[in-house]
Coordinates of C-alpha atoms and ligand atoms in Angstrom, one line a residue:
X230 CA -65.6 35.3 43.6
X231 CA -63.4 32.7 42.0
X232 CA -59.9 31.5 41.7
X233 CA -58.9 34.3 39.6
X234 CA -60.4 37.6 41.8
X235 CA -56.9 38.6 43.5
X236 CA -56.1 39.0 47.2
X237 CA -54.7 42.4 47.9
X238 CA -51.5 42.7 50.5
X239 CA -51.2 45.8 52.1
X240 CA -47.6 46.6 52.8
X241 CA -44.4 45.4 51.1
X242 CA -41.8 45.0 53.6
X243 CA -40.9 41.5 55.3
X244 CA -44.4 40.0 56.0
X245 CA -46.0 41.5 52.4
X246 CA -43.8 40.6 50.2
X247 CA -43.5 37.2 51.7
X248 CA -47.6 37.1 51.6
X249 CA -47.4 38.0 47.9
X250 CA -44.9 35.5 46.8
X251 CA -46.8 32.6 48.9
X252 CA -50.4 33.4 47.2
X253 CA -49.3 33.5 43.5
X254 CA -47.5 30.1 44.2
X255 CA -50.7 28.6 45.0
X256 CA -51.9 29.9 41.5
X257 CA -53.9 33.2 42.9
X258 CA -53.3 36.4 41.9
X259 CA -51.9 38.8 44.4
X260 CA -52.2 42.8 44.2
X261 CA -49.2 44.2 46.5
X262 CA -49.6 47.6 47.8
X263 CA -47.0 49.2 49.0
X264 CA -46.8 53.1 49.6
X265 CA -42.9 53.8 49.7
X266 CA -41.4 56.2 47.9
X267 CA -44.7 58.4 47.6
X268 CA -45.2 58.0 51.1
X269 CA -42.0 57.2 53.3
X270 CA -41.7 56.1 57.1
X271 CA -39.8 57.2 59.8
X272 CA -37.2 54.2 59.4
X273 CA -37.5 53.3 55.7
X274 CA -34.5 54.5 53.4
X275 CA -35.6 53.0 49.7
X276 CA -38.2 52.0 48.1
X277 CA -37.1 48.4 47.6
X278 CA -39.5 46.0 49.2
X279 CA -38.7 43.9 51.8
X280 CA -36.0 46.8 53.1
X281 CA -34.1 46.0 56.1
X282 CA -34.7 48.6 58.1
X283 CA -31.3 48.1 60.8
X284 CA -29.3 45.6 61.1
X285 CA -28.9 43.0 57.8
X286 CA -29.0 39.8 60.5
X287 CA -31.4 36.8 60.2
X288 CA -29.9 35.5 63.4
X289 CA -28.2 32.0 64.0
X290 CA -28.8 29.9 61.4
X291 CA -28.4 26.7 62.9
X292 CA -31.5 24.6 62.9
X293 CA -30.6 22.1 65.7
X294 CA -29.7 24.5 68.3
X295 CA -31.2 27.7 67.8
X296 CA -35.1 28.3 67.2
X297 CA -34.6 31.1 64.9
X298 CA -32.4 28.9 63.0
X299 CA -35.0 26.4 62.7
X300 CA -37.6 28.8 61.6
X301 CA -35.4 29.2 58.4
X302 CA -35.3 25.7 57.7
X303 CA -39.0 25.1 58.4
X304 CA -39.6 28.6 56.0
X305 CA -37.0 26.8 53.6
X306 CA -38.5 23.9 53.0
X307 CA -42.2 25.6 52.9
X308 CA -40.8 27.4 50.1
X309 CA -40.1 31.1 51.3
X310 CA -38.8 33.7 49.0
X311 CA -37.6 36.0 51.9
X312 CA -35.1 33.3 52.7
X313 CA -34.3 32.1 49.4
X314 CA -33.1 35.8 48.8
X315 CA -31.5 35.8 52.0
X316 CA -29.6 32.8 51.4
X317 CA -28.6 34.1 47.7
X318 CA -27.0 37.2 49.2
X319 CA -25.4 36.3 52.3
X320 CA -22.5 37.3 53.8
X321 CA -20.2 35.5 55.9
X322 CA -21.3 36.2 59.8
X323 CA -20.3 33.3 61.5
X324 CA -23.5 31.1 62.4
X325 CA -25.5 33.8 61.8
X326 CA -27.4 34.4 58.4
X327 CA -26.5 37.9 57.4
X328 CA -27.5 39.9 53.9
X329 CA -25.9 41.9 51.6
X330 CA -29.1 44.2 52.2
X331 CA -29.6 45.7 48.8
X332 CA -29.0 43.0 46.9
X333 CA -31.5 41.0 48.7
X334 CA -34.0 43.6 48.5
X335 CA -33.7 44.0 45.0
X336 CA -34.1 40.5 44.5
X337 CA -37.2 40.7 46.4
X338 CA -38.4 43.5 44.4
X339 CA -37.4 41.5 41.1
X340 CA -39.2 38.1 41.7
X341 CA -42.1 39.9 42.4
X342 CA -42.1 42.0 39.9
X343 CA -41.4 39.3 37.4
X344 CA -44.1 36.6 38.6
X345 CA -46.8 36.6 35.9
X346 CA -49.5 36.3 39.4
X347 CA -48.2 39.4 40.8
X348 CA -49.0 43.0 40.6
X349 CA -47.3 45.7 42.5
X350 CA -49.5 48.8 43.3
X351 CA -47.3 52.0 44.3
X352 CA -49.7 54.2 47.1
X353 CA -50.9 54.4 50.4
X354 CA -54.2 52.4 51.6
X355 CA -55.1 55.7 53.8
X356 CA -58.0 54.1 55.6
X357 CA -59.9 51.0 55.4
X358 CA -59.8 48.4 52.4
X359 CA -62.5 49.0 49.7
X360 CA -65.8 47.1 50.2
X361 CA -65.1 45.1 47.4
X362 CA -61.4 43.8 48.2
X363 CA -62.7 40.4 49.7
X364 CA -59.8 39.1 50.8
X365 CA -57.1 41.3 52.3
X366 CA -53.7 40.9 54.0
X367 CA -52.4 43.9 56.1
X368 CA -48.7 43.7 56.6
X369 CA -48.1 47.0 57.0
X370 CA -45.4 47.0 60.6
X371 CA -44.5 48.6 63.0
X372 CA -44.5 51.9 61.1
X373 CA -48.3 51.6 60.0
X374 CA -49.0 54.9 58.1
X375 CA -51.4 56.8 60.7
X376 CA -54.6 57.1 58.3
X377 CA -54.6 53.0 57.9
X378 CA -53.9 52.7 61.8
X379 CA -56.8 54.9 62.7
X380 CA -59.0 52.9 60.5
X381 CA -57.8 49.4 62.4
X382 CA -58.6 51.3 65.9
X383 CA -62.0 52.0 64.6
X384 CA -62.7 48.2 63.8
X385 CA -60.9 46.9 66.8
X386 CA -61.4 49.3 69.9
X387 CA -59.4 51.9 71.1
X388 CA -57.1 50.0 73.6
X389 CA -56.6 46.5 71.2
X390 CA -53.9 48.4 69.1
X391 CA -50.8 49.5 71.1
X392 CA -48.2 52.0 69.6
X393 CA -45.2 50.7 71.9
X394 CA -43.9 47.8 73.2
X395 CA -43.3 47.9 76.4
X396 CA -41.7 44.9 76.8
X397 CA -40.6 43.1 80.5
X398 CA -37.9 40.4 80.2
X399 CA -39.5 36.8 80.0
X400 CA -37.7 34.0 81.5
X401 CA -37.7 30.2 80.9
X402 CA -39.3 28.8 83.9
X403 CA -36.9 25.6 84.3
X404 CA -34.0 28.5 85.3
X405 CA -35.8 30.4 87.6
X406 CA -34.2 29.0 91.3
X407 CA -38.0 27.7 92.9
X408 CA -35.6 27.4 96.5
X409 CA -35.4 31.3 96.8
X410 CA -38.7 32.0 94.4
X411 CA -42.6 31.3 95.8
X412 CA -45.4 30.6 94.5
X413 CA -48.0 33.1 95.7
X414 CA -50.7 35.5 94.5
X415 CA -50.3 39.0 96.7
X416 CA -52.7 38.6 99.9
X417 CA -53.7 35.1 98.3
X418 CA -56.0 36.2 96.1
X419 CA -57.2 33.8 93.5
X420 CA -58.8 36.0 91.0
X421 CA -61.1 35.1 88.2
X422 CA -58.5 32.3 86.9
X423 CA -56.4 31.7 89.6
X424 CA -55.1 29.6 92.4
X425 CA -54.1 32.1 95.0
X426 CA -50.4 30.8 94.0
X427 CA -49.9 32.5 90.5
X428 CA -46.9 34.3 90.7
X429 CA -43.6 33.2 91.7
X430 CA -42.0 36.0 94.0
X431 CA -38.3 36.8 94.2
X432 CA -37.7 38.0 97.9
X433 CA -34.8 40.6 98.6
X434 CA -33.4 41.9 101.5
X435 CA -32.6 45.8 102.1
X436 CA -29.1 45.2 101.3
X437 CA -29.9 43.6 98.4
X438 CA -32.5 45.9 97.2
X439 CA -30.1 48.8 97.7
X440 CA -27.4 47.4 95.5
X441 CA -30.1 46.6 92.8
X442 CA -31.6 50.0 93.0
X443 CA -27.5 50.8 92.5
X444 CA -27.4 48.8 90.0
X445 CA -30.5 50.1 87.2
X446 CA -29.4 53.4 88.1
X447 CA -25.8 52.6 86.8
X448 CA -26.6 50.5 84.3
X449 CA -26.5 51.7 80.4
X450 CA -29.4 52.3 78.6
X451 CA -30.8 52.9 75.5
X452 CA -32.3 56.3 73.8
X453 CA -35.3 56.8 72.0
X454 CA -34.9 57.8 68.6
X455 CA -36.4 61.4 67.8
X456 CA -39.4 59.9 66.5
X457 CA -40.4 57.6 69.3
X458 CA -39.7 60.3 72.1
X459 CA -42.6 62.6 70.0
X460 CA -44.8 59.4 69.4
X461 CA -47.7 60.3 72.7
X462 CA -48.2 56.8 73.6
X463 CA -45.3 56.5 75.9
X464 CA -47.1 57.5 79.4
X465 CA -47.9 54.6 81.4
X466 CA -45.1 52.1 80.6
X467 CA -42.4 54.0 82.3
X468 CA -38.9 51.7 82.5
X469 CA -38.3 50.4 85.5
X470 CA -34.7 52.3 85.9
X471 CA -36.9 55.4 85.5
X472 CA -39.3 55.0 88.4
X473 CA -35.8 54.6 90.5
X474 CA -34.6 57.6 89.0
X475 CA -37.5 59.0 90.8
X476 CA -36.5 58.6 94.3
X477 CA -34.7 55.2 95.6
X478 CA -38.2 53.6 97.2
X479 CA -40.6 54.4 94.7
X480 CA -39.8 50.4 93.3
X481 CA -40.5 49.5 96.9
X482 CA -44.0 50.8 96.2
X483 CA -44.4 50.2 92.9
X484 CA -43.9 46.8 91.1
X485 CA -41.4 45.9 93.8
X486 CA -43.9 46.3 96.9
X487 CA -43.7 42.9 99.2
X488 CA -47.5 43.6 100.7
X489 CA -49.3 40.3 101.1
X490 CA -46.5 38.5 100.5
X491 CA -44.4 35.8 102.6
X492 CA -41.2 34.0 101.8
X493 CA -41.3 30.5 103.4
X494 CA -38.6 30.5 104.0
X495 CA -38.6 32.9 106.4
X496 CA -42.1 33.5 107.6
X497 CA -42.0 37.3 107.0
X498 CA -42.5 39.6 104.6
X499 CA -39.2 40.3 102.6
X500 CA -37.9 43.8 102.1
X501 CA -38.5 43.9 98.2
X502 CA -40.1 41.3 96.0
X503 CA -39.5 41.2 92.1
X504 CA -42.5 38.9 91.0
X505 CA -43.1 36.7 87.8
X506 CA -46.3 36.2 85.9
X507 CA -47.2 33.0 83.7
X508 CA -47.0 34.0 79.8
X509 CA -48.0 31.6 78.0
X510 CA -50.3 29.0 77.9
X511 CA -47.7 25.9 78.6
X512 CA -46.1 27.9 81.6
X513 CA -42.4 27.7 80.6
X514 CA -42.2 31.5 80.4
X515 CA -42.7 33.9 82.6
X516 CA -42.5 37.8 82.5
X517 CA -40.7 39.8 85.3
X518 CA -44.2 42.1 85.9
X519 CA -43.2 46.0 85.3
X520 CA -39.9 45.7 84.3
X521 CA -40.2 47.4 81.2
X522 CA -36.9 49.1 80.3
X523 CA -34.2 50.7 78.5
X524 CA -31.3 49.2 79.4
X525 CA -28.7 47.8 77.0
X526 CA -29.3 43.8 76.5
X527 CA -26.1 42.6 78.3
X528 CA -26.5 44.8 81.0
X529 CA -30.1 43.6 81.7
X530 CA -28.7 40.4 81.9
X531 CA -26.6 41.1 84.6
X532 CA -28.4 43.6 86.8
X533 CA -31.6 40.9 86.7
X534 CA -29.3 38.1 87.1
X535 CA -28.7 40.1 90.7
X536 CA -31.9 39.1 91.6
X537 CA -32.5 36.0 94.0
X538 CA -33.9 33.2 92.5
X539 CA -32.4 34.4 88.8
X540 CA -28.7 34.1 89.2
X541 CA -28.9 31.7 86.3
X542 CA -31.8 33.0 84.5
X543 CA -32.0 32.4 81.1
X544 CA -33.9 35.0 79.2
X545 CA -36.2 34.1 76.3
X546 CA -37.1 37.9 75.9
X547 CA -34.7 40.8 76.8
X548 CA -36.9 44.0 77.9
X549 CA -37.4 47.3 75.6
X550 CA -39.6 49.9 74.8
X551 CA -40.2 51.2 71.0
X552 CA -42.5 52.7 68.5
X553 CA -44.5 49.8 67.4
X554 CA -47.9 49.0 65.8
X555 CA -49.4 45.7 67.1
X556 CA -52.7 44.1 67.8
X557 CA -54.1 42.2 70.7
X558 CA -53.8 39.1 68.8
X559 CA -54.8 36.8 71.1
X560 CA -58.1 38.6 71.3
X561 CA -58.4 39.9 68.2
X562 CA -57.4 37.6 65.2
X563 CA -58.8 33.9 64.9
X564 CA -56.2 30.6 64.5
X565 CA -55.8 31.8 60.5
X566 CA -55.1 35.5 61.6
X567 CA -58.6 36.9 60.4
X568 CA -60.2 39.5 62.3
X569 CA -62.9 38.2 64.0
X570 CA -64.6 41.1 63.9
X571 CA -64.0 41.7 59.9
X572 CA -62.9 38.0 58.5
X573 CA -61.9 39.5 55.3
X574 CA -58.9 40.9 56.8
X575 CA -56.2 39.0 57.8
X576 CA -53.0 40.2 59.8
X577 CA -49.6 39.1 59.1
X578 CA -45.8 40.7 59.8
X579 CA -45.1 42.6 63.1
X580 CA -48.6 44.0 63.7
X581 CA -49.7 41.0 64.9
X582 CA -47.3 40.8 67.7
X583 CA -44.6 38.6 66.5
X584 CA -41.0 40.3 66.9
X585 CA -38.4 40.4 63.9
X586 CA -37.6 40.1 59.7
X587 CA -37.7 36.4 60.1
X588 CA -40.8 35.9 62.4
X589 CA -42.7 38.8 60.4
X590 CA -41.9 37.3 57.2
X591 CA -42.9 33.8 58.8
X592 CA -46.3 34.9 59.6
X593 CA -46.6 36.5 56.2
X594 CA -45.9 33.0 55.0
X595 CA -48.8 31.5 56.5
X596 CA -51.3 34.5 55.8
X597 CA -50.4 34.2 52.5
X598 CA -51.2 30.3 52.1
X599 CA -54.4 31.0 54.7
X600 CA -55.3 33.2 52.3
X601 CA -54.7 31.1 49.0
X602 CA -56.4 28.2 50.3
X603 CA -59.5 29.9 51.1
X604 CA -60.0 31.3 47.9
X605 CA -59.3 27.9 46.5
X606 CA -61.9 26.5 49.1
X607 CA -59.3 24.6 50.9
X608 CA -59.2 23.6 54.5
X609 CA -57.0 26.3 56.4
X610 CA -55.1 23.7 58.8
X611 CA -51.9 25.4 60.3
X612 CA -48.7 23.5 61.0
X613 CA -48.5 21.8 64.3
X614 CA -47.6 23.2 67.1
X615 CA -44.5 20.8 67.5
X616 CA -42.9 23.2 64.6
X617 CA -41.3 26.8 65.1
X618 CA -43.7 27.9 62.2
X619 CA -46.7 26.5 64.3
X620 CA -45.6 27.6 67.7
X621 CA -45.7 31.2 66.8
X622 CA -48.8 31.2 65.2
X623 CA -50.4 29.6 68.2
X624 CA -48.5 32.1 70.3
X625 CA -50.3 34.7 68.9
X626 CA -53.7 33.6 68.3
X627 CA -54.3 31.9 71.8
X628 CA -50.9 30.6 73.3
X629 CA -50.6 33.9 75.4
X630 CA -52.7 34.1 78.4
X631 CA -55.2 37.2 78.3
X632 CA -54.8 38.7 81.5
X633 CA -58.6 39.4 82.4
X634 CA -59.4 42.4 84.9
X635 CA -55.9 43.9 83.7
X636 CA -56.4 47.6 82.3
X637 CA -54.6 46.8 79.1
X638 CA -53.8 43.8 77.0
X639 CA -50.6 42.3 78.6
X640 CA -49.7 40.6 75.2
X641 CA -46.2 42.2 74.3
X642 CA -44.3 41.2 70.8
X643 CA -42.3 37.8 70.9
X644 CA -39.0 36.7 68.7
X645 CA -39.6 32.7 68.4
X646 CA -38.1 31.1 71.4
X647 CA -38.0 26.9 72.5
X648 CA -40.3 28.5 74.7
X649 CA -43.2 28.4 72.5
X650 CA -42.6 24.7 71.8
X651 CA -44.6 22.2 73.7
X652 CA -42.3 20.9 76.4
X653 CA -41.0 16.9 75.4
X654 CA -42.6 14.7 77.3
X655 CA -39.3 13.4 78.7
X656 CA -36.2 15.2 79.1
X657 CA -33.5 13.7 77.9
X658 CA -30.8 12.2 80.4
X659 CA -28.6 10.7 78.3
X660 CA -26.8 11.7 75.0
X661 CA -26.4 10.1 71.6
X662 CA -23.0 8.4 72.9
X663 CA -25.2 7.2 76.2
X664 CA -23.1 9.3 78.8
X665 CA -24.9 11.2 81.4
X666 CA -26.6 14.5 80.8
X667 CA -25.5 17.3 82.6
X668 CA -27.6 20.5 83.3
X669 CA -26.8 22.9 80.5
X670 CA -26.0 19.8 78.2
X671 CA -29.4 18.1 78.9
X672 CA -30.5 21.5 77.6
X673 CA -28.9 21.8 74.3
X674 CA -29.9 18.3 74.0
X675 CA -33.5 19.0 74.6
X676 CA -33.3 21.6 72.3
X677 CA -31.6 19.5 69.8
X678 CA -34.5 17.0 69.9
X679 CA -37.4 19.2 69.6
X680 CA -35.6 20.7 66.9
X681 CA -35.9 17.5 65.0
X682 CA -38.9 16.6 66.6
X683 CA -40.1 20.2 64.3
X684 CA -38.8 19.2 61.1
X685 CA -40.1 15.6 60.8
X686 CA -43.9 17.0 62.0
X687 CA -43.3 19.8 59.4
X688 CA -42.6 17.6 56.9
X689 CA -45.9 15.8 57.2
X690 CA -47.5 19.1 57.5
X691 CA -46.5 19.8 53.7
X692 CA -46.4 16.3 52.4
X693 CA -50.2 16.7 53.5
X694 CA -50.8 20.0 51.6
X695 CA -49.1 19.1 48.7
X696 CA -51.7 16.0 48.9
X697 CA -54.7 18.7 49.1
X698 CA -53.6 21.3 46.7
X699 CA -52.5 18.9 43.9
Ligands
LIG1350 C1 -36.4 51.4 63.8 C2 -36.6 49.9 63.7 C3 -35.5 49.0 63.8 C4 -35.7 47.7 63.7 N1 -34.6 46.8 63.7 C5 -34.7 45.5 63.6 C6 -33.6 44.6 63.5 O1 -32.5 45.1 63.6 N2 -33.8 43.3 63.3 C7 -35.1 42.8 63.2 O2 -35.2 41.6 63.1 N3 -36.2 43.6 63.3 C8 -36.0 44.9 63.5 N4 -37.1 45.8 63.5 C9 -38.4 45.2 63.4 C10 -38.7 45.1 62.0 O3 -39.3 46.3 61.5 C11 -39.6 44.0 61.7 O4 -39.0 42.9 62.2 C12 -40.0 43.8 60.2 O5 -39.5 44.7 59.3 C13 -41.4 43.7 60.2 O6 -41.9 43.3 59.0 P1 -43.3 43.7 58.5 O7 -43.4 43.2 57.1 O8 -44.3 43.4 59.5 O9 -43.1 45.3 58.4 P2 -42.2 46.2 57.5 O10 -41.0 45.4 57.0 O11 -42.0 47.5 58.2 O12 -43.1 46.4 56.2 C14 -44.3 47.2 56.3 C15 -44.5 47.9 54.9 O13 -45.8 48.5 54.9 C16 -45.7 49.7 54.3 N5 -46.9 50.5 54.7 C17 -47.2 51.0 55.9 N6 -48.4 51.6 55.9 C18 -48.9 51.4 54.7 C19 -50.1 51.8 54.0 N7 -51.1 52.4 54.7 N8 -50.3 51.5 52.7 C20 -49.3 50.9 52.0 N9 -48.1 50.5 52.6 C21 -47.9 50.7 53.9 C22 -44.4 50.3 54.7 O14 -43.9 51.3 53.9 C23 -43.5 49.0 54.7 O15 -42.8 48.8 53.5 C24 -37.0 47.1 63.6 C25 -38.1 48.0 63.5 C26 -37.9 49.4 63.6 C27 -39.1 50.3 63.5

C-alpha cells in the first residue's frame, strides 16, 4: 500500500466528515461513504453531511472558562473544518457558538466535495468493510444502520456494543460534602481492585428518604421518542424515578439499600444510602451508581442536590437514557482508536463513547490524522493529556476505570468536562491581582489556568507534527 491507496470513512455526519477533511490535508486520499438519502435514519432530515440532527449549539465558546469552549480553540488551531464552518455561519447566541444549520452543512458538503483528495461515495456499508479496504474509519453514530452494527457485534462480542445510554449523573469529587459522605465499600469488601473503602456513601434518614422519594416522583421527566421506546434494549437500565414508581421502598432495596454500610458519624446503619463510584482513572469524578434517569436537567439538579453530602454538587454529567450506538472503548479500541481485535478499523464520532457534535467531530479529528500518519509511516503520538483534545481521547481509551466482575461495561458516553484534565498540581489561592481566592473563584481560576495550561501544551503538540510531517 502506499501514500496514494485511500482510507475509507464510513459515515458523514460530525466525526466523518471531520475524518475526511483531516486525512486529505495530510496529502491522502479519503473515500467518504455516507448512506443518506438512499438510506435515511430515524433522526436525519437531509442528506447534507455533517447534519445537525437537534439543536444548532456548539456550546460556550469561551476557551478560558468553559471546556467545551476550549475544545474549539484546541480543534481551531489543529485545523478543523467542522469548526471553521461553524464559525462561518454563526449566529449570535450569546457565549455560545450557535449555526445557521444549513448553511453550515452545505459548507461541509461543499469543501468536501471540492477537495481534489476527496471522494464522496453515496450507499450504505451493510456489513463489514471489504477485505481489501486497509484502513478504515467508522463514524457512523449513534444511529448505526443495523446491518453495519450487527457486523461490529460479531467482531466485538455481544455485550461490548450498547444500544442506550443509560447514563447516572457524574459529580466532580472536590463538591461532594466528605463531612456527611464515607468512604466505604458495602460489608468492606475489597474486591479484585479495591480497598474496602471505594465508594463514598451518602446516608439519609427516613424523613429524608421520604421527601426524596417525593421528590423523583414529582419531578419532570423526559419521553422517549417513538423510536427509542421500540428500540428492545431498554430492559435492565430502568430510571431510577421508575423503580419508585414501583412502590415507595423498592429504592430502599435497590440501589438505595444501606446493608453493610455505617455512617461514622453515627455508628449505625442509615435509613437510605445514595452511593458514588470512582469514574475515571484521576478520581475527580464520580457516578451516583443506578441513578439512570429521565428527568429534565434542572430538575435533576435539584432533586440530587436534596441529597446529603451533595447540596453543592456540581455535576460534570447530567443523567439520561437514549437510543445510542457505542463501544466499550476502554476495552475495545487501542490509544489510536483501532480495534484491537481488527487494527484496520478505527473508531471515531459518538460510537466510541464520547457525547456531542463538537466531541464527535473532535475524535473524528484525531482518527483522521491517526489514520493519515500511518499510511505515511508516521509515529501516531496523541496530544497530551494536559489538552481537552488529549483528555478525551485518553478518556476513552483507558481513562475510565473498567469495572471488573460488573455484568456489563459501566463505561457510559462523556461531553468533555475539566474533569478529564489532570488535576494542577497546586490550586491556585490567589488571583492575577494577588487577593485571596475564594471557593467558587479559586475554581474559575483553576479552570482558567488549565485552560491555558491546554493551549500552550497543544501548541507544542502541533509545532512538533508540523516538524514530522514537513
Ligand atoms: C435524536 C438525537 C438528538 C441529538 N441531539 C444532540 C444535540 O442537540 N447536541 C449534540 O451535541 N448532540 C446531539 N446528539 C448526539 C449527536 O448525534 C452526536 O453528537 C453527533 O451527531 C455524533 O456525530 P457522529 O459523526 O458520531 O454521528 P452522526 O453525526 O450521526 O453521523 C453518522 C453518519 O453515519 C451515517 N451512517 C450510519 N450508518 C451507516 C452505514 N452503515 N453506511 C454509511 N453511512 C452510515 C449516518 O447517515 C450519519 O450521516 C443527538 C443524537 C440523537 C440521536
Amino acid at each position: 500500500m502506499t501514500e496514494h491507496t485511500p482510507i475509507h470513512v464510513i459515515g458523514g455526519g460530525l466525526a466523518g466528515s471531520e475524518a475526511a477533511w483531516q486525512i486529505a490535508s495530510h496529502g491522502v486520499p479519503a473515500v467518504l461513504h455516507e448512506m443518506r438519502p438512499e438510506r435515511m435514519t430515524d433522526a436525519h432530515k437531509t442528506e447534507g453531511l455533517a447534519e445537525l440532527v437537534c439543536s444548532n449549539s456548539f456550546r460556550s465558546d469561551d476557551w478560558e472558562n468553559n471546556a467545551v469552549g476550549l475544545l474549539h480553540e484546541e480543534m481551531r488551531r489543529a485545523g478543523s473544518l467542522i469548526l471553521a464552518a461553524g464559525d462561518r455561519h454563526k449566529l449570535p447566541a450569546g457565549g455560545a457558538l450557535a449555526v445557521d444549520r444549513d448553511g453550515f452543512s452545505a459548507e461541509v458538503t461543499a469543501r468536501l466535495s471540492q477537495h481534489p483528495l476527496v471522494t464522496i461515495e453515496r450507499g450504505e456499508v451493510a456489513g463489514l468493510p471489504p477485505a481489501d479496504w486497509d484502513s478504515v474509519i467508522v463514524a457512523t453514530g449513534p444511529l448505526t444502520s443495523p446491518a453495519l452494527s450487527e457486523a461490529v457485534k460479531t467482531l466485538t462480542g455481544e455485550t461490548e456494543l450498547a444500544f442506550f445510554d443509560a447514563i447516572a449523573p457524574v459529580v466532580h469529587l472536590e463538591s461532594i460534602d466528605q463531612t456527611i459522605a464515607w468512604k466505604q465499600s458495602r460489608y468492606d469488601k475489597a474486591g479484585p481492585a479495591g480497598t474496602g473503602a471505594d465508594y463514598l456513601n451518602c446516608p439519609m434518614s427516613k424523613d429524608e428518604y421520604e421527601a426524596f422519594i417525593d421528590a423523583l416522583l414529582a419531578g419532570e421527566k423526559t419521553t422517549f421518542k417513538d423510536w427509542e421506546a421500540s428500540t428492545p434494549y431498554f430492559d435492565g437500565c430502568l430510571p431510577v424515578e421508575v423503580m419508585a414508581e414501583r412502590g415507595r421502598e423498592t429504592l430502599r432495596f435497590g440501589p438505595m439499600k444501606p446493608v453493610g454500610l455505617s455512617d461514622p458519624r453515627t455508628g449505625r446503619r442509615p435509613y437510605a444510602v445514595v452511593q458514588l463510584r470512582q469514574d475515571n482513572a484521576l478520581g475527580t469524578l464520580w457516578n451516583m451508581v443506578g441513578f439512570q434517569t429521565k428527568l429534565k436537567h434542572a430538575e435533576q439538579v435539584r432533586v440530587f442536590r436534596m441529597i446529603p453530602g451533595l447540596g453543592d454538587a456540581e455535576f460534570a454529567r447530567l443523567g439520561g437514557l437514549h437510543r445510542n450506538t457505542f463501544l466499550n472503548s476502554p476495552k475495545l479500541l487501542d490509544s489510536s482508536l483501532r480495534l484491537k481485535a481488527e487494527p484496520r478499523l478505527r473508531f471515531a464520532g459518538q460510537i466510541t463513547g464520547v457525547e456531542g457534535y463538537v466531541e464527535s467531530a473532535a475524535i473524528g479529528l484525531l482518527a483522521g490524522r491517526f489514520a493519515a500518519w500511518e499510511r505515511k509511516g508516521e509515529p501516531l503520538s496523541p496530544p497530551p493529556p494536559t489538552t481537552a483534545l488529549g483528555a478525551l481521547i485518553a478518556h476513552i481509551t483507558g481513562g475510565h476505570l473498567l469495572d471488573a466482575g460488573a455484568s456489563a461495561p459501566s463505561f457510559q458516553p462523556m461531553n468533555i468536562n475539566y474533569g478529564l484534565l489532570p488535576p494542577l498540581d497546586d490550586a491556585p489561592t490567589s488571583g492575577a491581582d494577588g487577593r485571596r481566592l475564594k471557593g467558587k473563584e479559586r475554581g474559575a481560576e483553576k479552570k482558567r489556568i488549565m485552560s491555558r495550561r491546554a493551549l500552550r501544551e497543544l501548541e507544542g503538540w502541533l509545532a512538533e507534527r508540523a516538524r514530522v510531517d514537513a
